[in-house]
GROMACS .gro file of C-alpha atoms in nm:
model
  380
    1MET     CA    1  -1.824   3.177   2.885
    2LYS     CA    2  -1.486   3.034   2.819
    3ASN     CA    3  -1.341   2.953   2.500
    4LYS     CA    4  -1.310   2.609   2.379
    5VAL     CA    5  -0.953   2.474   2.452
    6ILE     CA    6  -0.765   2.260   2.198
    7ASP     CA    7  -0.407   2.128   2.266
    8ILE     CA    8  -0.258   2.136   1.937
    9SER     CA    9   0.044   1.956   2.066
   10ALA     CA   10  -0.167   1.655   2.158
   11PRO     CA   11  -0.128   1.363   1.888
   12LYS     CA   12  -0.376   1.325   1.609
   13THR     CA   13  -0.590   0.995   1.630
   14ALA     CA   14  -0.688   0.766   1.360
   15ILE     CA   15  -0.944   0.479   1.305
   16GLU     CA   16  -0.831   0.212   1.029
   17PHE     CA   17  -1.067   0.038   0.809
   18PHE     CA   18  -0.963  -0.261   0.606
   19SER     CA   19  -0.641  -0.272   0.850
   20GLY     CA   20  -0.498  -0.581   0.715
   21ILE     CA   21  -0.189  -0.630   0.953
   22GLY     CA   22  -0.158  -0.256   1.035
   23LEU     CA   23   0.117  -0.130   0.819
   24ALA     CA   24  -0.098   0.206   0.765
   25ARG     CA   25  -0.116   0.228   1.138
   26ALA     CA   26   0.280   0.187   1.147
   27GLY     CA   27   0.321   0.459   0.886
   28MET     CA   28   0.065   0.692   1.058
   29ALA     CA   29   0.264   0.625   1.404
   30GLN     CA   30   0.575   0.762   1.243
   31ALA     CA   31   0.395   1.073   1.134
   32GLY     CA   32   0.271   1.112   1.502
   33VAL     CA   33  -0.082   0.998   1.451
   34LYS     CA   34  -0.223   0.731   1.715
   35THR     CA   35  -0.464   0.455   1.597
   36ILE     CA   36  -0.732   0.407   1.821
   37TRP     CA   37  -0.975   0.162   1.628
   38ALA     CA   38  -0.914  -0.088   1.357
   39ASN     CA   39  -1.125  -0.334   1.134
   40ASP     CA   40  -1.062  -0.609   0.900
   41ILE     CA   41  -1.239  -0.919   0.811
   42ASP     CA   42  -0.955  -1.132   0.693
   43LYS     CA   43  -0.873  -1.387   1.012
   44THR     CA   44  -0.513  -1.433   0.908
   45LYS     CA   45  -0.446  -1.054   0.887
   46CYS     CA   46  -0.634  -0.997   1.225
   47MET     CA   47  -0.405  -1.253   1.418
   48LEU     CA   48  -0.104  -1.087   1.274
   49TYR     CA   49  -0.246  -0.742   1.357
   50ARG     CA   50  -0.294  -0.865   1.718
   51GLN     CA   51   0.047  -1.014   1.751
   52GLN     CA   52   0.191  -0.687   1.647
   53TRP     CA   53  -0.053  -0.435   1.798
   54GLY     CA   54  -0.259  -0.602   2.052
   55GLY     CA   55  -0.626  -0.678   1.972
   56GLU     CA   56  -0.813  -0.439   2.238
   57HIS     CA   57  -0.940  -0.192   1.968
   58LEU     CA   58  -0.946  -0.465   1.671
   59ILE     CA   59  -1.297  -0.545   1.520
   60CYS     CA   60  -1.247  -0.847   1.313
   61ASP     CA   61  -1.574  -0.847   1.121
   62ASP     CA   62  -1.734  -0.745   0.780
   63VAL     CA   63  -1.741  -0.365   0.728
   64PHE     CA   64  -2.104  -0.387   0.644
   65ASN     CA   65  -2.174  -0.541   0.996
   66LEU     CA   66  -2.031  -0.232   1.186
   67ASN     CA   67  -2.220  -0.013   1.395
   68PRO     CA   68  -2.122   0.367   1.350
   69LEU     CA   69  -2.219   0.437   1.698
   70ASP     CA   70  -1.958   0.195   1.832
   71ILE     CA   71  -1.679   0.356   1.620
   72PRO     CA   72  -1.467   0.636   1.833
   73SER     CA   73  -1.417   0.962   1.708
   74ALA     CA   74  -1.089   1.050   1.551
   75ASP     CA   75  -0.934   1.313   1.324
   76ILE     CA   76  -0.835   1.059   1.060
   77ALA     CA   77  -1.002   0.764   0.887
   78TRP     CA   78  -0.771   0.543   0.682
   79ALA     CA   79  -0.901   0.279   0.423
   80SER     CA   80  -0.708   0.046   0.239
   81SER     CA   81  -1.027  -0.108   0.057
   82PRO     CA   82  -0.987  -0.444  -0.125
   83CYS     CA   83  -0.850  -0.390  -0.483
   84THR     CA   84  -0.951  -0.725  -0.625
   85ASN     CA   85  -1.205  -0.611  -0.868
   86LEU     CA   86  -1.000  -0.309  -0.976
   87SER     CA   87  -0.673  -0.446  -1.030
   88LEU     CA   88  -0.525  -0.491  -1.397
   89ALA     CA   89  -0.443  -0.849  -1.285
   90GLY     CA   90  -0.828  -0.927  -1.232
   91LYS     CA   91  -1.141  -0.911  -1.426
   92ARG     CA   92  -1.196  -0.548  -1.332
   93GLU     CA   93  -1.570  -0.590  -1.238
   94GLY     CA   94  -1.541  -0.254  -1.086
   95LEU     CA   95  -1.632  -0.062  -0.754
   96SER     CA   96  -1.988  -0.146  -0.754
   97ARG     CA   97  -2.016  -0.476  -0.918
   98GLY     CA   98  -1.709  -0.643  -0.749
   99SER     CA   99  -1.771  -0.884  -0.492
  100GLU     CA  100  -1.470  -0.753  -0.280
  101SER     CA  101  -1.425  -0.407  -0.393
  102LYS     CA  102  -1.781  -0.307  -0.316
  103ALA     CA  103  -1.663  -0.294   0.059
  104PHE     CA  104  -1.569   0.063  -0.009
  105PHE     CA  105  -1.929   0.169   0.033
  106GLY     CA  106  -1.930  -0.012   0.358
  107PHE     CA  107  -1.658   0.231   0.478
  108ILE     CA  108  -1.862   0.513   0.321
  109ASP     CA  109  -2.174   0.401   0.505
  110ALA     CA  110  -1.984   0.395   0.829
  111VAL     CA  111  -1.833   0.747   0.808
  112ARG     CA  112  -2.181   0.870   0.712
  113GLY     CA  113  -2.331   0.702   1.026
  114MET     CA  114  -2.088   0.888   1.238
  115GLY     CA  115  -2.261   1.202   1.185
  116GLU     CA  116  -2.115   1.495   1.320
  117ARG     CA  117  -1.859   1.283   1.487
  118LYS     CA  118  -1.687   1.202   1.144
  119PRO     CA  119  -1.317   1.244   1.108
  120ARG     CA  120  -1.180   1.561   0.975
  121ALA     CA  121  -0.974   1.355   0.713
  122LEU     CA  122  -1.041   1.052   0.487
  123ILE     CA  123  -0.771   0.857   0.309
  124LEU     CA  124  -0.844   0.601   0.055
  125GLU     CA  125  -0.547   0.371  -0.060
  126ASN     CA  126  -0.599   0.136  -0.358
  127VAL     CA  127  -0.437  -0.001  -0.673
  128CYS     CA  128  -0.377   0.261  -0.955
  129GLY     CA  129  -0.632   0.070  -1.161
  130LEU     CA  130  -0.900   0.249  -0.958
  131ALA     CA  131  -0.846   0.568  -1.161
  132THR     CA  132  -0.905   0.388  -1.494
  133SER     CA  133  -1.168   0.136  -1.400
  134HIS     CA  134  -1.470   0.167  -1.615
  135ASN     CA  135  -1.327   0.452  -1.799
  136GLY     CA  136  -1.277   0.657  -1.482
  137GLU     CA  137  -1.633   0.626  -1.352
  138ASP     CA  138  -1.529   0.427  -1.042
  139TYR     CA  139  -1.270   0.724  -0.938
  140ARG     CA  140  -1.554   0.962  -0.994
  141LYS     CA  141  -1.775   0.769  -0.765
  142VAL     CA  142  -1.525   0.778  -0.499
  143VAL     CA  143  -1.471   1.157  -0.537
  144GLU     CA  144  -1.841   1.207  -0.536
  145CYS     CA  145  -1.878   0.984  -0.212
  146PHE     CA  146  -1.623   1.182  -0.047
  147ASN     CA  147  -1.784   1.509  -0.155
  148ASN     CA  148  -2.143   1.400  -0.040
  149LEU     CA  149  -1.994   1.360   0.323
  150GLY     CA  150  -1.848   1.711   0.287
  151TYR     CA  151  -1.487   1.643   0.197
  152SER     CA  152  -1.279   1.823  -0.063
  153VAL     CA  153  -1.050   1.578  -0.260
  154ASP     CA  154  -0.707   1.556  -0.376
  155SER     CA  155  -0.549   1.253  -0.524
  156PHE     CA  156  -0.205   1.113  -0.569
  157GLU     CA  157  -0.003   0.841  -0.734
  158LEU     CA  158   0.304   0.735  -0.515
  159ASN     CA  159   0.547   0.453  -0.570
  160ALA     CA  160   0.712   0.290  -0.275
  161ARG     CA  161   1.015   0.274  -0.468
  162ARG     CA  162   1.069   0.641  -0.370
  163TRP     CA  163   1.152   0.518  -0.020
  164LEU     CA  164   1.203   0.144  -0.057
  165PRO     CA  165   1.359  -0.097  -0.316
  166GLN     CA  166   1.040  -0.217  -0.429
  167SER     CA  167   0.845  -0.108  -0.744
  168ARG     CA  168   0.482  -0.054  -0.589
  169PRO     CA  169   0.280   0.233  -0.731
  170ARG     CA  170  -0.039   0.299  -0.549
  171MET     CA  171  -0.320   0.548  -0.555
  172PHE     CA  172  -0.424   0.763  -0.242
  173VAL     CA  173  -0.725   0.966  -0.250
  174VAL     CA  174  -0.751   1.221   0.045
  175GLY     CA  175  -1.062   1.415   0.171
  176LEU     CA  176  -1.045   1.698   0.399
  177LEU     CA  177  -1.309   1.911   0.551
  178ASN     CA  178  -1.099   2.229   0.584
  179PRO     CA  179  -0.812   2.197   0.334
  180ILE     CA  180  -0.551   2.473   0.345
  181GLY     CA  181  -0.349   2.656   0.056
  182GLU     CA  182  -0.348   2.599  -0.313
  183GLY     CA  183  -0.044   2.408  -0.450
  184ARG     CA  184   0.050   2.383  -0.821
  185LEU     CA  185  -0.123   2.106  -1.012
  186ASP     CA  186   0.184   1.948  -1.141
  187ALA     CA  187   0.213   1.598  -1.256
  188SER     CA  188   0.492   1.503  -1.009
  189ALA     CA  189   0.242   1.295  -0.808
  190ARG     CA  190  -0.073   1.346  -1.008
  191PRO     CA  191  -0.072   1.184  -1.363
  192ASP     CA  192  -0.347   1.289  -1.620
  193LYS     CA  193  -0.553   0.996  -1.502
  194LEU     CA  194  -0.585   1.157  -1.178
  195ARG     CA  195  -0.575   1.535  -1.255
  196TRP     CA  196  -0.888   1.560  -1.451
  197ILE     CA  197  -1.115   1.571  -1.137
  198HIS     CA  198  -0.973   1.918  -1.058
  199MET     CA  199  -1.120   2.036  -1.411
  200ASP     CA  200  -1.460   1.914  -1.310
  201SER     CA  201  -1.668   2.181  -1.187
  202SER     CA  202  -1.931   1.960  -1.036
  203LEU     CA  203  -1.658   1.819  -0.804
  204LYS     CA  204  -1.521   1.971  -0.485
  205THR     CA  205  -1.144   1.955  -0.488
  206HIS     CA  206  -0.832   2.111  -0.348
  207VAL     CA  207  -0.479   2.101  -0.478
  208THR     CA  208  -0.211   2.019  -0.188
  209PRO     CA  209   0.111   2.214  -0.187
  210LEU     CA  210   0.381   1.935  -0.240
  211PRO     CA  211   0.728   1.940  -0.169
  212GLY     CA  212   0.965   1.768  -0.409
  213LEU     CA  213   0.931   1.397  -0.402
  214PRO     CA  214   1.239   1.167  -0.324
  215GLU     CA  215   1.391   1.028  -0.667
  216LEU     CA  216   1.306   0.670  -0.736
  217MET     CA  217   1.557   0.437  -0.607
  218VAL     CA  218   1.774   0.249  -0.852
  219SER     CA  219   1.936  -0.017  -0.626
  220GLY     CA  220   1.906  -0.147  -0.270
  221PHE     CA  221   1.750  -0.492  -0.315
  222THR     CA  222   2.056  -0.705  -0.297
  223GLU     CA  223   2.149  -0.535   0.022
  224ILE     CA  224   1.816  -0.618   0.203
  225THR     CA  225   1.821  -1.012   0.090
  226ASP     CA  226   1.831  -1.262   0.382
  227LYS     CA  227   2.120  -1.491   0.444
  228VAL     CA  228   1.951  -1.821   0.399
  229ASN     CA  229   2.101  -2.140   0.491
  230GLU     CA  230   2.247  -2.357   0.223
  231SER     CA  231   2.031  -2.636   0.326
  232ASP     CA  232   1.702  -2.454   0.343
  233ALA     CA  233   1.395  -2.599   0.147
  234ARG     CA  234   1.352  -2.273  -0.015
  235TRP     CA  235   1.648  -2.322  -0.243
  236TRP     CA  236   1.574  -2.455  -0.594
  237ASP     CA  237   1.735  -2.783  -0.708
  238GLU     CA  238   1.948  -2.815  -0.998
  239GLU     CA  239   1.665  -2.938  -1.208
  240ARG     CA  240   1.438  -2.665  -1.135
  241VAL     CA  241   1.699  -2.411  -1.201
  242GLU     CA  242   1.750  -2.559  -1.546
  243ARG     CA  243   1.391  -2.525  -1.625
  244PHE     CA  244   1.390  -2.164  -1.509
  245VAL     CA  245   1.666  -2.085  -1.742
  246ASP     CA  246   1.520  -2.265  -2.038
  247SER     CA  247   1.190  -2.066  -2.005
  248LEU     CA  248   1.367  -1.739  -2.046
  249SER     CA  249   1.316  -1.556  -2.372
  250GLU     CA  250   1.614  -1.476  -2.593
  251SER     CA  251   1.645  -1.107  -2.465
  252GLN     CA  252   1.616  -1.240  -2.098
  253LEU     CA  253   1.885  -1.497  -2.157
  254ILE     CA  254   2.138  -1.269  -2.290
  255ARG     CA  255   2.090  -1.031  -1.998
  256PHE     CA  256   2.064  -1.319  -1.742
  257ARG     CA  257   2.400  -1.450  -1.902
  258GLU     CA  258   2.578  -1.121  -1.862
  259MET     CA  259   2.475  -1.098  -1.491
  260LYS     CA  260   2.594  -1.433  -1.433
  261LYS     CA  261   2.933  -1.352  -1.554
  262GLY     CA  262   2.957  -1.045  -1.330
  263SER     CA  263   3.247  -0.990  -1.092
  264LYS     CA  264   3.016  -0.976  -0.796
  265ILE     CA  265   2.691  -1.160  -0.673
  266VAL     CA  266   2.385  -0.958  -0.724
  267ALA     CA  267   2.026  -1.055  -0.661
  268ARG     CA  268   1.734  -1.006  -0.885
  269THR     CA  269   1.349  -1.075  -0.867
  270ALA     CA  270   1.189  -1.284  -1.105
  271TYR     CA  271   0.807  -1.334  -1.179
  272ARG     CA  272   0.645  -1.630  -1.364
  273ARG     CA  273   0.412  -1.501  -1.641
  274THR     CA  274   0.204  -1.651  -1.925
  275ARG     CA  275   0.344  -1.522  -2.281
  276ASN     CA  276   0.131  -1.650  -2.586
  277GLY     CA  277  -0.019  -1.924  -2.379
  278LYS     CA  278   0.307  -2.048  -2.218
  279PRO     CA  279   0.447  -2.012  -1.871
  280VAL     CA  280   0.770  -1.829  -1.865
  281TRP     CA  281   1.002  -1.656  -1.612
  282GLU     CA  282   1.108  -1.299  -1.648
  283VAL     CA  283   1.405  -1.143  -1.434
  284ARG     CA  284   1.421  -0.782  -1.336
  285ASN     CA  285   1.722  -0.597  -1.489
  286ASP     CA  286   1.764  -0.376  -1.158
  287ASP     CA  287   1.834  -0.412  -0.806
  288ILE     CA  288   1.485  -0.340  -0.714
  289ALA     CA  289   1.201  -0.591  -0.629
  290GLY     CA  290   0.901  -0.616  -0.837
  291CYS     CA  291   0.577  -0.510  -0.697
  292LEU     CA  292   0.486  -0.769  -0.401
  293ARG     CA  293   0.163  -0.958  -0.443
  294THR     CA  294  -0.074  -1.141  -0.241
  295ALA     CA  295   0.073  -1.492  -0.268
  296ARG     CA  296  -0.241  -1.690  -0.395
  297GLY     CA  297  -0.063  -1.958  -0.618
  298GLY     CA  298   0.267  -2.014  -0.770
  299SER     CA  299   0.224  -1.757  -1.060
  300SER     CA  300   0.211  -1.461  -0.794
  301LYS     CA  301   0.520  -1.567  -0.598
  302GLN     CA  302   0.837  -1.401  -0.653
  303ALA     CA  303   1.172  -1.579  -0.675
  304VAL     CA  304   1.514  -1.446  -0.580
  305VAL     CA  305   1.783  -1.511  -0.854
  306PHE     CA  306   2.149  -1.476  -0.725
  307LEU     CA  307   2.392  -1.431  -1.014
  308GLY     CA  308   2.763  -1.361  -1.046
  309LYS     CA  309   3.095  -1.510  -1.059
  310ASN     CA  310   2.979  -1.765  -1.319
  311ASN     CA  311   2.711  -1.914  -1.037
  312VAL     CA  312   2.334  -1.902  -1.030
  313ARG     CA  313   2.119  -1.981  -0.731
  314ILE     CA  314   1.752  -1.943  -0.706
  315ARG     CA  315   1.503  -1.948  -0.407
  316TRP     CA  316   1.166  -1.830  -0.301
  317MET     CA  317   1.145  -1.482  -0.158
  318THR     CA  318   1.146  -1.503   0.225
  319GLY     CA  319   0.862  -1.360   0.444
  320ASN     CA  320   1.118  -1.150   0.615
  321GLU     CA  321   1.212  -1.006   0.299
  322TYR     CA  322   0.838  -0.912   0.226
  323ALA     CA  323   0.837  -0.726   0.541
  324LYS     CA  324   1.156  -0.542   0.478
  325LEU     CA  325   1.040  -0.435   0.144
  326GLN     CA  326   0.729  -0.286   0.270
  327GLY     CA  327   0.933  -0.101   0.554
  328ALA     CA  328   0.829  -0.322   0.827
  329SER     CA  329   1.149  -0.500   0.918
  330LYS     CA  330   1.068  -0.527   1.297
  331TYR     CA  331   0.735  -0.680   1.247
  332LYS     CA  332   0.649  -0.964   1.465
  333THR     CA  333   0.563  -1.273   1.249
  334ASP     CA  334   0.673  -1.555   1.485
  335GLY     CA  335   0.456  -1.865   1.467
  336PHE     CA  336   0.315  -1.787   1.124
  337SER     CA  337   0.387  -1.982   0.806
  338GLU     CA  338   0.588  -1.819   0.515
  339SER     CA  339   0.264  -1.838   0.292
  340LYS     CA  340   0.052  -1.637   0.550
  341ILE     CA  341   0.312  -1.381   0.604
  342GLN     CA  342   0.376  -1.342   0.231
  343TYR     CA  343  -0.016  -1.331   0.176
  344ALA     CA  344  -0.057  -1.063   0.430
  345PHE     CA  345   0.244  -0.847   0.354
  346GLY     CA  346   0.172  -0.876  -0.015
  347ASP     CA  347  -0.156  -0.719   0.026
  348ALA     CA  348  -0.035  -0.416   0.239
  349VAL     CA  349   0.061  -0.073   0.204
  350ALA     CA  350   0.440   0.058   0.229
  351VAL     CA  351   0.499   0.219   0.555
  352PRO     CA  352   0.713   0.520   0.452
  353VAL     CA  353   0.460   0.611   0.195
  354VAL     CA  354   0.193   0.650   0.467
  355ASN     CA  355   0.441   0.847   0.665
  356TRP     CA  356   0.516   1.076   0.395
  357LEU     CA  357   0.145   1.130   0.287
  358LEU     CA  358   0.022   1.214   0.625
  359ARG     CA  359   0.290   1.472   0.672
  360VAL     CA  360   0.266   1.644   0.345
  361ALA     CA  361  -0.116   1.614   0.261
  362VAL     CA  362  -0.306   1.568   0.580
  363LEU     CA  363  -0.154   1.688   0.902
  364PRO     CA  364  -0.079   2.063   0.778
  365SER     CA  365  -0.462   2.119   0.727
  366LEU     CA  366  -0.530   1.954   1.070
  367ILE     CA  367  -0.284   2.147   1.260
  368SER     CA  368  -0.381   2.460   1.094
  369GLU     CA  369  -0.733   2.409   1.167
  370ASP     CA  370  -0.647   2.344   1.559
  371GLU     CA  371  -0.422   2.663   1.550
  372GLY     CA  372  -0.725   2.877   1.432
  373VAL     CA  373  -0.938   2.797   1.731
  374GLU     CA  374  -0.932   3.062   1.992
  375VAL     CA  375  -0.747   2.922   2.298
  376ASN     CA  376  -0.820   3.051   2.670
  377ALA     CA  377  -0.494   3.174   2.812
  378GLU     CA  378  -0.609   3.124   3.173
  379VAL     CA  379  -0.718   2.777   3.139
  380CYS     CA  380  -0.380   2.694   2.965
   0.00000   0.00000   0.00000
């Protein structure tokens, strides 16, 4: 009887739950992983996904409606499950009670239904609020769900700012059937709110050996801003700019004026927030964009403030800038409105973060597992 043959040079494959517009797919592709199936419920995101990647293997439907028998076998399952009920910006109903975030359990049901065909690796991406939601009980529930399916777990907090000029911390839970090696349980990518699972003997975990993380970027946003025509409607008129300046706090105004007097033009992002019941604008002091959000209303939209040489101009951030800040500058967005583009990209994962995570925390175990299989030399 001939031994089983595995071609370890063949690309690993992935299925993608809550795929959005496919930025996790883009990051996995950079790591040499081919996505063969995807699912999302949002029609706008599905349309953008199809325009970029084609729609042959995209199922635009509720995750709870999926038939596990129809999901193809793959090495990896990625899930960027809804964060609405876990985010600090929301009401934090939690994983089980939240109307959107409970979709995580649809993902778990689908993987369970695949039986012996289940992927060798599961990856859950979500907001960092998952770690503290309901005093950590939601995080425990995720780990327990992974464990019950046979996966050992490690978790990371990674900020897109290590690769892009956008401050975007996110949490990643990685489940492996056959993890390799034991790394050092340091805090570089595992703050205390994540590390405690490794101290709990009732949970099955592993510690991934990590290389040094790239340093946080301190500049780069000004460089990637778009050259927008002076007549573009996104530029604010003088009256709106004056209202913006009038809303700044004393400390914000001092910083604003200093940058305005600068010898060169710099771009800074600004958010509208509510302080003491009053809407105000706050301008970042560094050359880094604030965390992109799903643009559902003016309060979540990010403005770009250009300051220097005693001039100030302000406009809304463009959809193309959203794409560049997510590491997807070549994404096809033709035919879609700015609001739809910003909505879709503001709800996505940064491409280079996915690439790094796959190369460091997932693929080494899968490749090692494949290399451990005896290969029949005659067949090869």
